[in-house]
Structures are given as C-alpha cells and as structure tokens.
Amino acid sequence: MPVARKSASEYATDIRAAIANRTARYDTGVLAIPDVMVLPHAAVLEAQNEQLRKISLVVSASNEAEFDGVEFSSDLEALVGNEGLLRSLGGRSTVTATFYRQTTPLADVVVPRGYPVGSLPDEASGATIVFVTIETQTMLAASAASYYVAARSRYELDVAVVAAVVGQSGRVAVGRVARELRPLVGFDGVTNLATAAGGRDAETNRELIARYRLAVVGQQLSTPNGILRNIRDRYPDVRDVITVYGTDELLTRAATDAGAVDVYVIGDQLLEATESLTYYGVGQTMAVANPPLRAVLDVVQGATVYVAADDYDAVDDASGYGGSTRAVDGIAFRAGGTQPLPVVGSLVDVTYTYNALIRVLQTESTGEDRAVLERDLLHREGVAVPVTIAANLRVGVGFSAITVLAAVRARVLDLVNVRRGFGARALDDTTALPGALEISDIQGDVRQVTGVDNFTLTTLRRSSAAAGAVVDLTITRNEYPTLADADLVVTLV
Amino acid sequence: MTLYTLKVEDGDFVLDPATGRFVEITGLEKARQDARLCLTKDVGPQGDGCGLDQLVGMMPDSAAALRADISRRVRQGFTKLFELESRYQVADRAPEERLIGVGSVRVWTTDRHSYYLLRVDVRTARGIVSVDQTVVTPGG
C-alpha cells in the first residue's frame, strides 16, 4: 500500500486531538504545550513519514522522479538485487591518440602501454581528463617512411587510449588530448584526430528502475509461472490455468510445432456471430472464422431452417488444435436429413457462439510487447467433463427436508462447477492434489451442511460413461468437471 | 471555562514536589506566562515567538535602528500569537487569558548600547499584562 505524504501540521492536529482525548482543557494551541509536546513530535513524525514514503516508493519502484538523488540508491540496489540486477557503473570513452615527430626517427621509438596523456583544460570548468594507452606501439626506424603523413608533414604513430574516468565527460573533442603527462623521448607531441567516443555515466536510479521493470516483465512472459501470473493479473474471467510444454504427454502438437507451449484455460466470454459459409458437400466441414466454436445456434438458407443432429452436425477440431484459435471448427451436413441439402457452392448462413476469451488471450500473447522468441504459445479451452452424480439423502430429525435438500444440491453444484479447476483440483486449497473428483471430497463438503444425517453416493461417473460402481472419478490435467443441474439427482430417503 | 497550560519557570516545566506532577496554571497567570514565552522564544514552526535571541551579539547601525527592529519583531510575534489563539480552542479560552493586542513596546538602552531593556504591555479582555526582557549586544 502506498504511504501517503503527511505534513507536520497534519500530525500536529492528530497529536492535539490525542491530548484532547485526555482532557480538552489543555491549551494545545499556543506556546508551552505545543512547543514541547505537539510540534516537535509532529516534525519528527513528518520526517519519519517521508522516510516511509521513500521506502514504500522503493518497494513499488514507482515515481522514479523521487529517486533522482543518491539518498536511496543503496535501498534501490538492494531491491533490484532480488532480480539479480547490479547497477552499471558506466563506461569509459576511448580515442586514438596520435604521437608525432617532425624528424625522421633514427632508432625505434616506443610508446609503452599505460602511458598517460591528458586533455587540455576545459575552457568552462578547467577540468582535464586523463587518458591511458592500452597498447604498446613502436615507430620502427627501419620503416620510418610508412609513418610519414604528408598532409601534416610529420611522422605519426597511432595508439589507442582509454579515459581514466567513467562517464560522458571523457568524450573530448578533436585536438584536446594534447598533453604528455610523463616525459616521452622520441616524440614532439600528441594529439587526437577524432572525437573520443563511448563513455557512459553510471546508471541512474531511473535507468535502474526501468531495467528492473524489464527484468520482472521479462520473467513474467518467458516462464510457466510468468504465463500464469500474466493471465491471472490481466484476465479475471479465467478460473484456472495450466501450462503444458516440453515432453508433456498432453502436448498433442509437439511433433509438428517447434517450441510448442499450450496454455489450457477455464473461462469464457461467449460472443455470437453469423457467417455465410459455402456448402461443399455432405460431410465436408464448413469452418467458422472465429474458433473456438462453442455452440451452433442457427443454420439457415433462405426460408430453409436446418436442424442439428438431423440435417447437420457441429464439428470440433480433432487435429490437436482443438479449443484454440487454430482449430478448424464448424458444421458438416448429413445425408438423408429432413431438409433437402443446399446446392453445392451455395451460401448457408450459420449463427454460432464462440469463446472470445481464448481469442483475446491468443492475440495479446503474440503481440510485439509480449511475444517470446522461439516459443509457439497457444491458448486452448480446457476440456469440460460433464459428470453425473446421484445420491440418497437422509435429513436429521427436526430439520426441514426441503431446505436441507436445496442446501446440499447448491453445495455439490458449487463444489464441482466453481471450486474445482483442472484435474478437479480444489482452487481454494493449494495443498490438494489434482487428478480426481473424490467421493471423500463430496462427502466432506456435504457433511458441512447442517441437518444432513446421512448422505450416500449411488452414482459418480462421467456422463458419457456407462453406469458402474461408485469410485473416485479420474480427471486428467487438462480436463475439468462440470455438473449440470439435471445431472445431479439427490433422493430423500 | 478556562484553559490551562503547564507552568514554566527558568525554561523548564515546574513539578509539584508533593505529587510529582506538572503544575498547571490558568487565568491571568497563564496570560502572563504566554506573553513572556512569546517574548523570549525563537520564532517557532507556527510563526509565534519574537526571535529576539537572533539580535544577541549583533552590531546595529544605530541604537534607533535596533530599537525599531526589536519593536517590529515583538509586534510580529505577538500578532501571530493572537492569530493562533483565535484559531485553536477559541470557545474554551477565558477572557482573562485571551491575548488580544499589543499596547506599548518600550525599549531602553544604556549609553554604551551594550544591552537593551524592553517592556511590552499586552492587552487581555480583563486587563493588561506587562512583561520585560533584556537583549545583550556588543555595544559601543
């Protein structure tokens, strides 16, 4: 929570009120009591508040302008150290110093490594910059002619030098490096024929904060936890998320897509769309433009209304991209339906709902500011597993059977539909292991309803499965259970 | 209704030896103490106080100039004090302890101008309280 600025005057008001709580007859307005008991404390508290505000700002790394001074540099460095960042101490400028002489050298002349030369004093500040040679260079007498520069009528030897100080101050202009700081036999003088380049001041607090943010954001985007955090932070409609990558058996497209990472999501924002799709023939999928398709609402051509599961079927992608924006979802006409088939090549109007949340997630994750290189991130709808639950309920003596029954039903529906995520894991209990919708979970939950005397499960199965013994229901990691009101049957006994 | 404050003597709060508690004063005695403290203290965060200590050791252009400076500082400090009294606990402040105006400010000095004496008459709703102060300067 940010710490608000509070002035000494405001603290004084608080202290006055505190003293007045003891007795309102103390003169807290003028002189003796204010001078000793109110105002000094207020001044100290204001200073303390200022310190707390600074620390609060350091923690949140906000309001960079507050950190222009060096006062909180060490605190800031400690904070960014959590991300493994160190302040850059800056860089030194470099330039080529040209040592020259007018006469032909008769013996080899050496400029040793570490030889210091200085710049002429700055006209404004009087400051000079010391440069040091970073290599040993020799003007060879045997090939003296090669050092001769006719334009300047002298023999020249170029030696790289680096500023002794870090920072932009080392970027001196042409001709400024002109002072030999040690005696150097064999040369008449030194100069620089180009402007010194490079040289960067130590990283400012603002720059450090900017890099810290970059480190945090970068981490968010490139790690499994970062993906989860990003979605959790930005999309409140998402109930649960899992990330599937590497050699995970759930990664159905690993063999074809390099760098594939699937993010399964529970959550939806359903939008409706109507499209005119071309009919190609019986059994041919007429793909919609906005996958993932959730439900087909209407298929018409002119006055002809086609009926689902009679004239056509909704088609979900089974190629490994199902539930994503890459899915090929649509409808396919059957032969032998009630209505006559459309003419091949004609347009059929299809109205459907699709999950816009998946499309938004996909679009934003691949935007320039969020894309991670070499990663093929694909958001997919989690696989909903409709379950059927039946149970016998005996209500305790003295309780309203109707009330208890309603409470039990509400509790079970909430448990399965709201409080369970991928793999039927408990979203409100991070220690619970995913993988199954367990009898004991349902029992434990129902037993918290007051008035339940006995509760016996008679059915617990996937709605698509055949009836059998009541056992814990296995739910894989990219699946989540859903329970329709009609699939929950509780019988009073 | 009156307000009370803690009694100050020789720059410190006064303790009652019998109870060990601070001694509290009200009424005209409080008004006199308030006036004396205002005259003797430095200018505080609220602007009250005459700040005459700042003149100690000062070499004035002339005795008249220093007298005028003292007088100005006194009136300025007290004006701020009146303002504070009219802002805080106004309803609880009894007439005799409410300082409402500065009467005469008299400043004397010796021939050598080594120190200045001053007397300030401060009006309350129930009479005048007079307070004295001395300012020491290097003098002639």
XYZ file of C-alpha atoms in Angstrom:
633
model
C 0.000 0.000 0.000
C 1.475 3.350 -0.894
C 2.332 5.585 2.031
C 0.697 8.981 1.605
C 2.590 12.156 2.353
C 1.530 13.682 5.660
C 2.696 17.072 6.828
C 3.845 18.122 10.291
C 0.745 20.277 10.512
C -1.490 17.251 9.960
C 0.428 15.285 12.567
C 0.108 18.235 14.949
C -3.651 18.098 14.510
C -3.611 14.388 15.369
C -1.457 14.941 18.461
C -3.680 17.782 19.598
C -6.686 15.508 19.250
C -4.886 12.778 21.201
C -4.070 15.182 24.030
C -7.618 16.486 23.982
C -8.851 12.932 24.439
C -7.255 13.006 27.878
C -8.591 16.433 28.697
C -9.858 19.085 26.336
C -8.768 21.756 28.774
C -5.092 21.597 27.943
C -4.110 24.585 25.831
C -2.723 22.734 22.838
C -2.927 25.778 20.593
C -0.155 28.071 21.751
C 3.236 28.055 23.450
C 4.187 25.755 26.325
C 2.375 22.528 25.495
C 2.533 22.824 21.687
C 6.178 23.911 21.807
C 7.267 20.862 23.784
C 4.662 18.168 23.254
C 2.971 18.801 19.925
C 5.170 20.471 17.347
C 8.484 18.629 17.931
C 6.745 15.274 17.693
C 4.885 16.404 14.593
C 8.151 17.440 12.964
C 9.775 14.092 13.798
C 6.758 12.167 12.526
C 6.755 14.145 9.303
C 10.400 13.261 8.743
C 9.609 9.635 9.573
C 6.683 9.691 7.173
C 8.977 10.956 4.467
C 11.333 8.037 5.088
C 8.467 5.553 4.980
C 7.190 7.073 1.764
C 10.585 6.691 0.200
C 10.815 3.060 1.274
C 7.293 2.484 0.010
C 8.296 4.002 -3.298
C 11.415 1.868 -3.404
C 9.365 -1.266 -2.812
C 6.909 -0.365 -5.535
C 9.655 1.153 -7.719
C 7.225 3.829 -8.749
C 7.617 7.596 -9.095
C 11.121 7.428 -10.495
C 11.464 11.181 -10.128
C 11.619 10.697 -6.352
C 14.856 8.735 -6.709
C 16.965 11.209 -8.603
C 19.164 11.777 -5.566
C 21.656 9.322 -4.132
C 19.852 9.111 -0.806
C 18.018 5.876 -1.579
C 20.435 4.393 -4.038
C 21.522 1.601 -1.718
C 17.908 0.662 -0.897
C 17.081 0.583 -4.568
C 20.133 -1.529 -5.322
C 19.061 -3.997 -2.641
C 15.600 -4.234 -4.172
C 16.767 -4.822 -7.716
C 19.306 -7.294 -6.340
C 16.337 -9.616 -5.780
C 16.147 -9.912 -9.532
C 19.885 -10.395 -9.822
C 20.480 -6.908 -11.162
C 23.516 -4.793 -10.394
C 23.880 -1.118 -11.140
C 26.032 -0.454 -14.177
C 28.906 1.729 -13.099
C 29.249 3.301 -16.533
C 31.789 3.057 -19.304
C 34.991 4.815 -20.334
C 35.439 6.703 -23.535
C 38.141 5.700 -25.971
C 40.027 7.524 -28.677
C 43.118 7.080 -30.778
C 45.979 9.300 -29.646
C 48.408 10.290 -32.366
C 52.001 10.709 -31.252
C 54.072 12.673 -33.747
C 57.553 13.945 -34.529
C 58.894 16.174 -37.258
C 62.189 14.447 -37.953
C 62.884 11.015 -39.311
C 63.398 8.505 -36.455
C 66.858 7.012 -36.492
C 66.042 4.408 -33.892
C 62.844 2.619 -32.878
C 60.614 4.837 -30.728
C 58.210 3.177 -28.304
C 55.002 4.364 -26.640
C 54.555 1.940 -23.742
C 51.229 0.559 -22.531
C 49.884 2.545 -19.586
C 51.424 5.825 -20.689
C 49.211 8.728 -19.538
C 48.196 11.686 -21.664
C 45.903 14.472 -20.615
C 43.332 16.659 -22.285
C 43.712 20.421 -22.382
C 41.798 22.122 -19.538
C 38.130 22.654 -20.366
C 37.566 26.378 -21.019
C 34.423 26.413 -18.879
C 35.238 24.166 -15.959
C 39.024 23.910 -16.077
C 38.727 20.124 -15.773
C 41.110 17.817 -17.573
C 40.613 14.179 -18.446
C 43.449 11.695 -18.185
C 43.714 9.010 -20.851
C 45.959 5.974 -20.661
C 47.366 3.978 -23.553
C 46.033 0.430 -23.644
C 48.646 -0.996 -26.010
C 52.360 -0.723 -26.726
C 53.178 0.695 -30.138
C 56.563 1.174 -31.762
C 57.583 3.509 -34.544
C 60.122 1.411 -36.397
C 63.104 3.300 -37.739
C 63.531 0.720 -40.472
C 60.197 1.607 -41.997
C 60.046 5.232 -40.970
C 58.641 6.344 -44.282
C 55.437 4.440 -43.634
C 54.715 6.669 -40.652
C 55.106 9.875 -42.601
C 51.878 11.837 -43.218
C 52.434 14.299 -46.000
C 49.294 16.312 -45.215
C 50.728 17.268 -41.869
C 54.406 16.933 -42.768
C 55.288 14.743 -39.811
C 55.758 11.173 -38.640
C 52.745 9.827 -36.719
C 52.107 6.784 -34.522
C 48.540 5.916 -33.538
C 47.946 4.428 -30.091
C 44.586 3.568 -28.552
C 43.884 5.294 -25.253
C 41.044 4.998 -22.755
C 39.795 7.579 -20.284
C 40.826 7.041 -16.686
C 37.357 8.116 -15.505
C 33.988 6.669 -16.408
C 31.284 8.841 -17.858
C 30.379 11.118 -20.693
C 32.912 13.694 -19.572
C 35.546 11.618 -21.358
C 34.087 12.425 -24.778
C 36.640 15.100 -25.605
C 36.766 16.882 -28.945
C 39.334 16.694 -31.709
C 42.765 18.009 -30.714
C 42.031 18.065 -26.992
C 44.256 15.143 -25.990
C 47.443 17.127 -26.261
C 49.398 16.869 -23.036
C 52.049 14.279 -22.275
C 51.872 13.637 -18.552
C 55.213 11.789 -18.400
C 58.413 12.522 -20.273
C 58.411 10.635 -23.548
C 61.602 10.559 -25.549
C 61.315 10.482 -29.303
C 58.095 12.399 -29.927
C 57.387 16.082 -30.287
C 53.791 15.902 -29.115
C 50.478 14.092 -29.034
C 47.005 14.880 -30.323
C 43.746 13.174 -31.234
C 42.425 13.412 -34.759
C 38.923 12.202 -33.859
C 36.424 12.856 -31.114
C 36.601 10.478 -28.175
C 33.713 8.010 -28.418
C 31.761 5.957 -25.916
C 31.825 6.792 -22.263
C 28.648 6.410 -20.313
C 27.752 7.717 -16.897
C 26.874 5.299 -14.121
C 23.311 4.050 -14.363
C 20.917 6.480 -12.734
C 18.236 5.373 -10.362
C 15.644 5.973 -13.056
C 17.501 3.802 -15.519
C 17.957 1.113 -12.895
C 14.225 1.111 -12.118
C 13.405 0.855 -15.806
C 15.721 -2.139 -16.150
C 14.258 -3.705 -13.013
C 10.774 -3.476 -14.502
C 12.056 -5.005 -17.675
C 13.521 -7.874 -15.673
C 10.239 -8.507 -13.913
C 8.143 -8.252 -17.049
C 10.566 -10.422 -18.968
C 10.332 -13.089 -16.342
C 6.562 -12.950 -16.457
C 6.465 -13.736 -20.115
C 9.049 -16.419 -20.506
C 8.418 -18.842 -17.662
C 5.490 -21.136 -16.863
C 4.784 -19.188 -13.698
C 5.106 -15.972 -15.687
C 2.404 -17.133 -18.092
C 0.114 -17.967 -15.202
C 0.868 -14.670 -13.495
C 0.222 -12.669 -16.609
C -3.146 -14.326 -17.198
C -4.102 -14.124 -13.536
C -3.177 -10.451 -13.406
C -4.979 -9.393 -16.520
C -7.955 -11.673 -17.124
C -10.374 -12.013 -14.234
C -12.661 -14.231 -16.324
C -10.108 -17.016 -16.179
C -10.896 -19.507 -13.400
C -7.914 -21.806 -13.779
C -4.841 -22.185 -15.991
C -2.303 -24.918 -16.661
C 0.729 -24.786 -18.907
C 1.772 -27.772 -20.991
C 5.189 -27.870 -22.608
C 8.281 -29.932 -23.314
C 7.711 -33.683 -23.167
C 4.306 -33.445 -21.534
C 2.022 -36.122 -22.951
C -0.805 -33.606 -23.180
C 1.141 -31.594 -25.741
C -0.584 -33.049 -28.779
C 1.175 -30.855 -31.304
C 4.752 -31.308 -30.051
C 5.753 -33.329 -33.087
C 4.737 -30.693 -35.611
C 5.168 -27.305 -33.920
C 8.632 -26.288 -32.754
C 8.634 -24.535 -29.391
C 5.034 -25.519 -28.738
C 3.580 -24.438 -25.398
C -0.116 -24.970 -24.716
C -1.958 -22.964 -22.113
C -5.237 -24.556 -21.091
C -7.766 -22.149 -19.692
C -11.070 -22.472 -17.878
C -13.186 -19.426 -18.549
C -15.214 -17.912 -21.304
C -16.550 -14.765 -22.863
C -19.136 -16.007 -25.319
C -19.878 -13.887 -28.349
C -22.309 -14.571 -31.160
C -21.506 -14.330 -34.853
C -23.298 -15.010 -38.106
C -21.423 -16.001 -41.242
C -22.292 -17.072 -44.740
C -20.359 -20.290 -45.381
C -20.033 -22.109 -48.679
C -21.506 -25.620 -48.811
C -19.118 -28.085 -50.467
C -20.918 -31.349 -49.952
C -22.041 -33.917 -47.427
C -19.577 -34.472 -44.614
C -17.398 -31.562 -45.647
C -16.568 -29.285 -42.717
C -17.718 -25.718 -43.238
C -15.278 -23.952 -40.927
C -16.267 -20.838 -38.979
C -13.974 -17.827 -38.932
C -13.815 -17.358 -35.168
C -12.757 -20.579 -33.460
C -13.003 -21.965 -30.856
C -16.643 -22.707 -31.620
C -18.806 -23.154 -28.560
C -22.311 -23.822 -29.972
C -24.126 -23.627 -33.293
C -27.341 -21.672 -32.822
C -28.848 -21.470 -36.262
C -28.221 -22.823 -39.772
C -30.489 -21.424 -42.484
C -30.561 -20.897 -46.208
C -33.332 -18.607 -47.345
C -36.513 -19.956 -45.780
C -34.984 -23.365 -45.044
C -34.004 -23.952 -41.415
C -31.691 -26.885 -40.853
C -31.878 -28.966 -37.678
C -28.881 -30.035 -35.663
C -28.185 -33.756 -35.432
C -30.626 -34.302 -38.271
C -29.512 -32.159 -41.187
C -26.071 -31.243 -39.882
C -23.597 -31.849 -37.042
C -21.349 -29.422 -35.229
C -17.716 -30.385 -35.865
C -14.973 -29.881 -33.298
C -11.362 -29.933 -34.399
C -9.677 -33.247 -33.661
C -6.311 -32.496 -35.224
C -4.594 -31.448 -31.988
C -5.517 -27.787 -32.110
C -8.999 -28.141 -30.603
C -10.235 -25.336 -28.381
C -7.806 -22.816 -29.829
C -7.854 -20.088 -32.434
C -6.172 -22.531 -34.824
C -8.959 -25.078 -34.526
C -10.962 -25.945 -37.616
C -14.437 -25.929 -36.076
C -17.668 -25.683 -37.996
C -20.587 -27.725 -39.238
C -20.928 -30.642 -41.638
C -24.149 -31.631 -43.414
C -25.508 -35.141 -43.165
C -27.016 -37.097 -45.952
C -30.625 -38.053 -45.537
C -31.695 -35.221 -43.270
C -35.224 -33.879 -43.134
C -34.458 -30.816 -45.194
C -33.088 -31.004 -48.738
C -29.349 -30.393 -48.910
C -28.146 -26.992 -50.128
C -26.873 -26.686 -53.676
C -23.109 -27.284 -53.772
C -21.329 -23.926 -53.866
C -24.269 -22.020 -52.376
C -24.009 -19.984 -49.199
C -25.522 -21.091 -45.894
C -25.997 -18.674 -43.001
C -24.565 -20.070 -39.779
C -25.094 -18.366 -36.425
C -22.868 -19.591 -33.594
C -21.227 -18.646 -30.341
C -17.507 -18.713 -29.825
C -15.169 -18.181 -26.889
C -13.780 -14.692 -27.371
C -11.643 -15.002 -24.241
C -9.380 -17.526 -25.952
C -9.079 -15.245 -28.974
C -8.179 -12.245 -26.815
C -5.599 -14.242 -24.865
C -4.051 -15.513 -28.071
C -3.948 -12.125 -29.758
C -2.445 -10.311 -26.810
C 0.129 -13.003 -26.049
C 1.527 -12.829 -29.539
C 1.659 -9.038 -29.682
C 5.057 -7.472 -30.119
C 5.382 -6.432 -26.496
C 4.542 -9.889 -25.136
C 5.856 -12.358 -27.633
C 8.703 -14.615 -26.538
C 11.072 -15.548 -29.306
C 11.218 -19.214 -30.347
C 8.071 -20.029 -28.407
C 4.841 -21.066 -30.088
C 2.271 -20.255 -27.435
C -1.260 -21.480 -27.988
C -4.159 -20.809 -25.659
C -6.770 -23.546 -25.556
C -10.034 -24.163 -23.846
C -9.849 -26.732 -21.089
C -11.795 -29.902 -21.764
C -15.070 -29.839 -19.872
C -16.065 -33.232 -18.473
C -19.777 -33.440 -17.707
C -20.319 -35.644 -14.675
C -23.422 -37.296 -13.260
C -23.933 -37.573 -9.553
C -26.745 -39.321 -7.751
C -27.112 -39.772 -4.025
C -29.502 -40.666 -1.259
C -30.008 -38.107 1.459
C -31.450 -38.640 4.911
C -32.249 -35.497 6.833
C -31.896 -35.279 10.588
C -34.976 -35.185 12.817
C -36.348 -31.701 13.253
C -34.842 -30.242 10.083
C -36.731 -29.142 7.002
C -36.075 -31.774 4.371
C -36.694 -29.303 1.547
C -34.286 -26.736 2.961
C -31.538 -29.267 3.623
C -32.001 -30.836 0.188
C -31.691 -27.452 -1.509
C -28.587 -26.631 0.540
C -26.978 -29.974 -0.336
C -27.692 -29.531 -4.046
C -26.312 -25.989 -4.028
C -23.230 -27.163 -2.181
C -22.461 -30.002 -4.591
C -23.062 -27.829 -7.671
C -20.785 -25.149 -6.248
C -18.114 -27.693 -5.353
C -17.918 -29.128 -8.852
C -18.652 -26.091 -11.011
C -16.974 -23.278 -9.110
C -14.436 -24.588 -6.643
C -12.800 -27.219 -8.830
C -10.332 -26.475 -11.563
C -8.132 -28.530 -13.857
C -7.785 -32.147 -12.806
C -10.613 -31.443 -10.344
C -8.104 -29.729 -8.072
C -9.504 -27.581 -5.301
C -8.959 -23.945 -6.270
C -9.315 -22.766 -2.674
C -6.833 -25.297 -1.294
C -3.410 -25.213 -2.888
C -2.303 -28.307 -0.984
C -4.957 -30.537 -2.566
C -3.616 -32.793 -5.302
C -5.291 -32.730 -8.705
C -6.293 -35.800 -10.623
C -9.653 -36.946 -9.312
C -13.078 -35.904 -8.153
C -13.145 -37.915 -4.977
C -16.013 -39.393 -3.069
C -14.483 -38.144 0.147
C -14.386 -34.566 -1.187
C -18.087 -34.596 -1.946
C -18.895 -36.311 1.325
C -16.761 -33.902 3.325
C -18.424 -30.940 1.702
C -21.978 -32.156 2.081
C -21.402 -33.068 5.723
C -20.834 -29.399 6.462
C -24.484 -28.714 5.685
C -26.424 -28.585 8.904
C -29.169 -31.188 9.079
C -27.546 -33.893 6.973
C -27.943 -37.170 8.787
C -26.690 -39.489 6.069
C -25.536 -38.985 2.512
C -24.741 -41.915 0.273
C -23.447 -41.592 -3.251
C -25.106 -44.022 -5.632
C -23.640 -42.642 -8.874
C -20.393 -40.841 -9.629
C -19.346 -41.106 -13.244
C -18.633 -39.205 -16.400
C -21.959 -38.528 -18.082
C -20.630 -40.224 -21.195
C -19.618 -43.384 -19.329
C -21.749 -46.391 -18.541
C -23.110 -46.828 -15.043
C -20.933 -48.795 -12.668
C -19.578 -48.919 -9.148
C -19.114 -45.632 -7.337
C -15.397 -44.864 -7.338
C -13.276 -41.728 -7.399
C -13.566 -40.097 -10.799
C -10.277 -39.637 -12.630
C -9.915 -36.236 -14.297
C -6.783 -35.548 -16.338
C -4.835 -32.300 -16.019
C -6.380 -30.513 -18.986
C -9.909 -31.531 -18.050
C -12.266 -30.072 -15.516
C -15.570 -31.421 -14.221
C -18.896 -29.752 -14.855
C -22.179 -30.717 -13.287
C -25.481 -29.715 -14.856
C -28.424 -29.244 -12.549
C -30.256 -32.077 -14.293
C -27.289 -34.415 -13.788
C -27.444 -34.087 -10.021
C -30.091 -36.322 -8.555
C -30.491 -36.288 -4.792
C -33.202 -38.532 -3.417
C -34.627 -38.074 0.043
C -34.813 -41.339 1.931
C -14.485 27.746 31.093
C -10.766 28.199 31.150
C -7.887 26.522 29.521
C -4.797 25.652 31.453
C -1.241 25.172 30.471
C 1.832 23.868 32.222
C 3.793 26.268 34.348
C 7.249 27.168 33.047
C 9.991 28.679 35.135
C 13.641 29.140 34.217
C 12.996 27.448 30.900
C 11.536 24.252 32.337
C 8.225 22.842 33.407
C 7.558 23.097 37.115
C 6.838 19.886 39.043
C 4.792 19.846 42.213
C 7.114 18.205 44.794
C 4.127 16.852 46.693
C 2.562 14.972 43.788
C 5.388 14.803 41.281
C 3.017 16.089 38.624
C 3.268 19.145 36.420
C 1.915 22.343 37.875
C -0.896 23.800 35.801
C -1.782 27.483 35.590
C -4.873 29.312 34.355
C -6.334 32.772 34.008
C -4.227 35.892 34.177
C -1.206 33.933 35.341
C -1.418 31.855 32.170
C -1.794 35.004 30.058
C 1.324 36.475 31.618
C 3.293 33.287 31.030
C 2.083 33.101 27.436
C 3.183 36.687 26.832
C 6.554 36.068 28.475
C 7.175 32.904 26.466
C 6.217 34.641 23.237
C 8.678 37.389 24.005
C 11.538 35.084 24.944
C 11.270 32.235 22.482
C 12.599 31.930 18.981
C 10.179 32.054 16.069
C 8.549 28.612 16.051
C 7.051 26.480 13.284
C 3.715 28.167 13.799
C 5.265 31.617 13.477
C 4.783 32.655 17.084
C 7.731 33.934 19.122
C 9.667 37.169 18.743
C 13.092 35.695 17.969
C 14.960 38.349 19.929
C 17.808 35.898 20.548
C 18.807 36.476 16.947
C 19.805 40.013 17.902
C 22.238 38.915 20.580
C 25.739 39.920 19.536
C 24.506 41.974 16.638
C 26.303 45.204 15.801
C 23.480 47.641 14.941
C 23.769 50.594 12.566
C 22.350 52.740 15.293
C 20.551 52.380 18.580
C 17.395 53.764 16.986
C 17.526 51.179 14.222
C 17.895 48.344 16.705
C 15.071 49.677 18.825
C 12.865 49.758 15.760
C 13.886 46.222 14.849
C 13.087 44.979 18.349
C 9.722 46.682 18.269
C 8.904 45.199 14.853
C 9.846 41.682 15.943
C 7.766 41.961 19.096
C 4.641 43.120 17.289
C 5.090 40.484 14.589
C 5.498 37.647 17.098
C 2.517 38.689 19.152
C 0.305 39.220 16.110
C 0.929 35.588 15.176
C 0.177 34.503 18.726
C -3.169 36.345 18.662
C -3.957 34.614 15.377
C -3.215 31.187 16.843
C -5.352 31.897 19.891
C -8.218 32.852 17.633
C -7.792 29.591 15.726
C -7.405 26.972 18.466
C -9.872 26.241 21.289
C -11.489 29.632 20.921
C -14.639 28.701 22.812
C -12.690 27.327 25.758
C -10.356 30.285 26.185
C -11.478 32.508 29.104
C -11.458 36.297 28.521
C -8.673 36.967 31.019
C -6.327 34.546 29.311
C -7.011 35.645 25.762
C -4.280 37.971 24.469
C -5.895 40.419 22.113
C -3.449 43.230 21.401
C -0.044 44.759 21.999
C -0.091 48.050 23.860
C 3.116 49.966 24.232
C 6.510 48.483 23.414
C 9.167 50.440 25.271
C 12.872 49.901 24.587
C 15.701 51.432 26.579
C 19.415 51.160 26.215
C 22.471 52.273 28.108
C 24.889 54.887 26.899
C 27.252 52.229 25.632
C 24.405 50.338 23.926
C 25.702 47.091 25.363
C 22.244 45.856 26.179
C 18.661 46.848 25.625
C 15.773 46.602 28.017
C 12.238 46.369 26.825
C 8.802 46.253 28.371
C 5.751 45.106 26.490
C 2.198 45.713 27.604
C -0.159 43.066 26.265
C -3.914 43.563 26.481
C -6.306 40.849 27.582
C -10.066 41.138 27.787
C -9.687 41.603 31.566
C -6.677 43.930 31.818
C -3.076 44.430 30.790
C -0.113 42.193 31.498
C 3.372 43.613 31.276
C 6.465 41.574 30.523
C 10.147 42.566 30.461
C 13.109 41.296 28.509
C 16.782 42.118 28.054
C 18.749 41.907 24.805
C 22.548 41.944 25.028
C 24.585 43.370 22.144
C 28.349 44.041 21.787
C 27.566 47.748 22.063
C 29.948 50.634 21.647
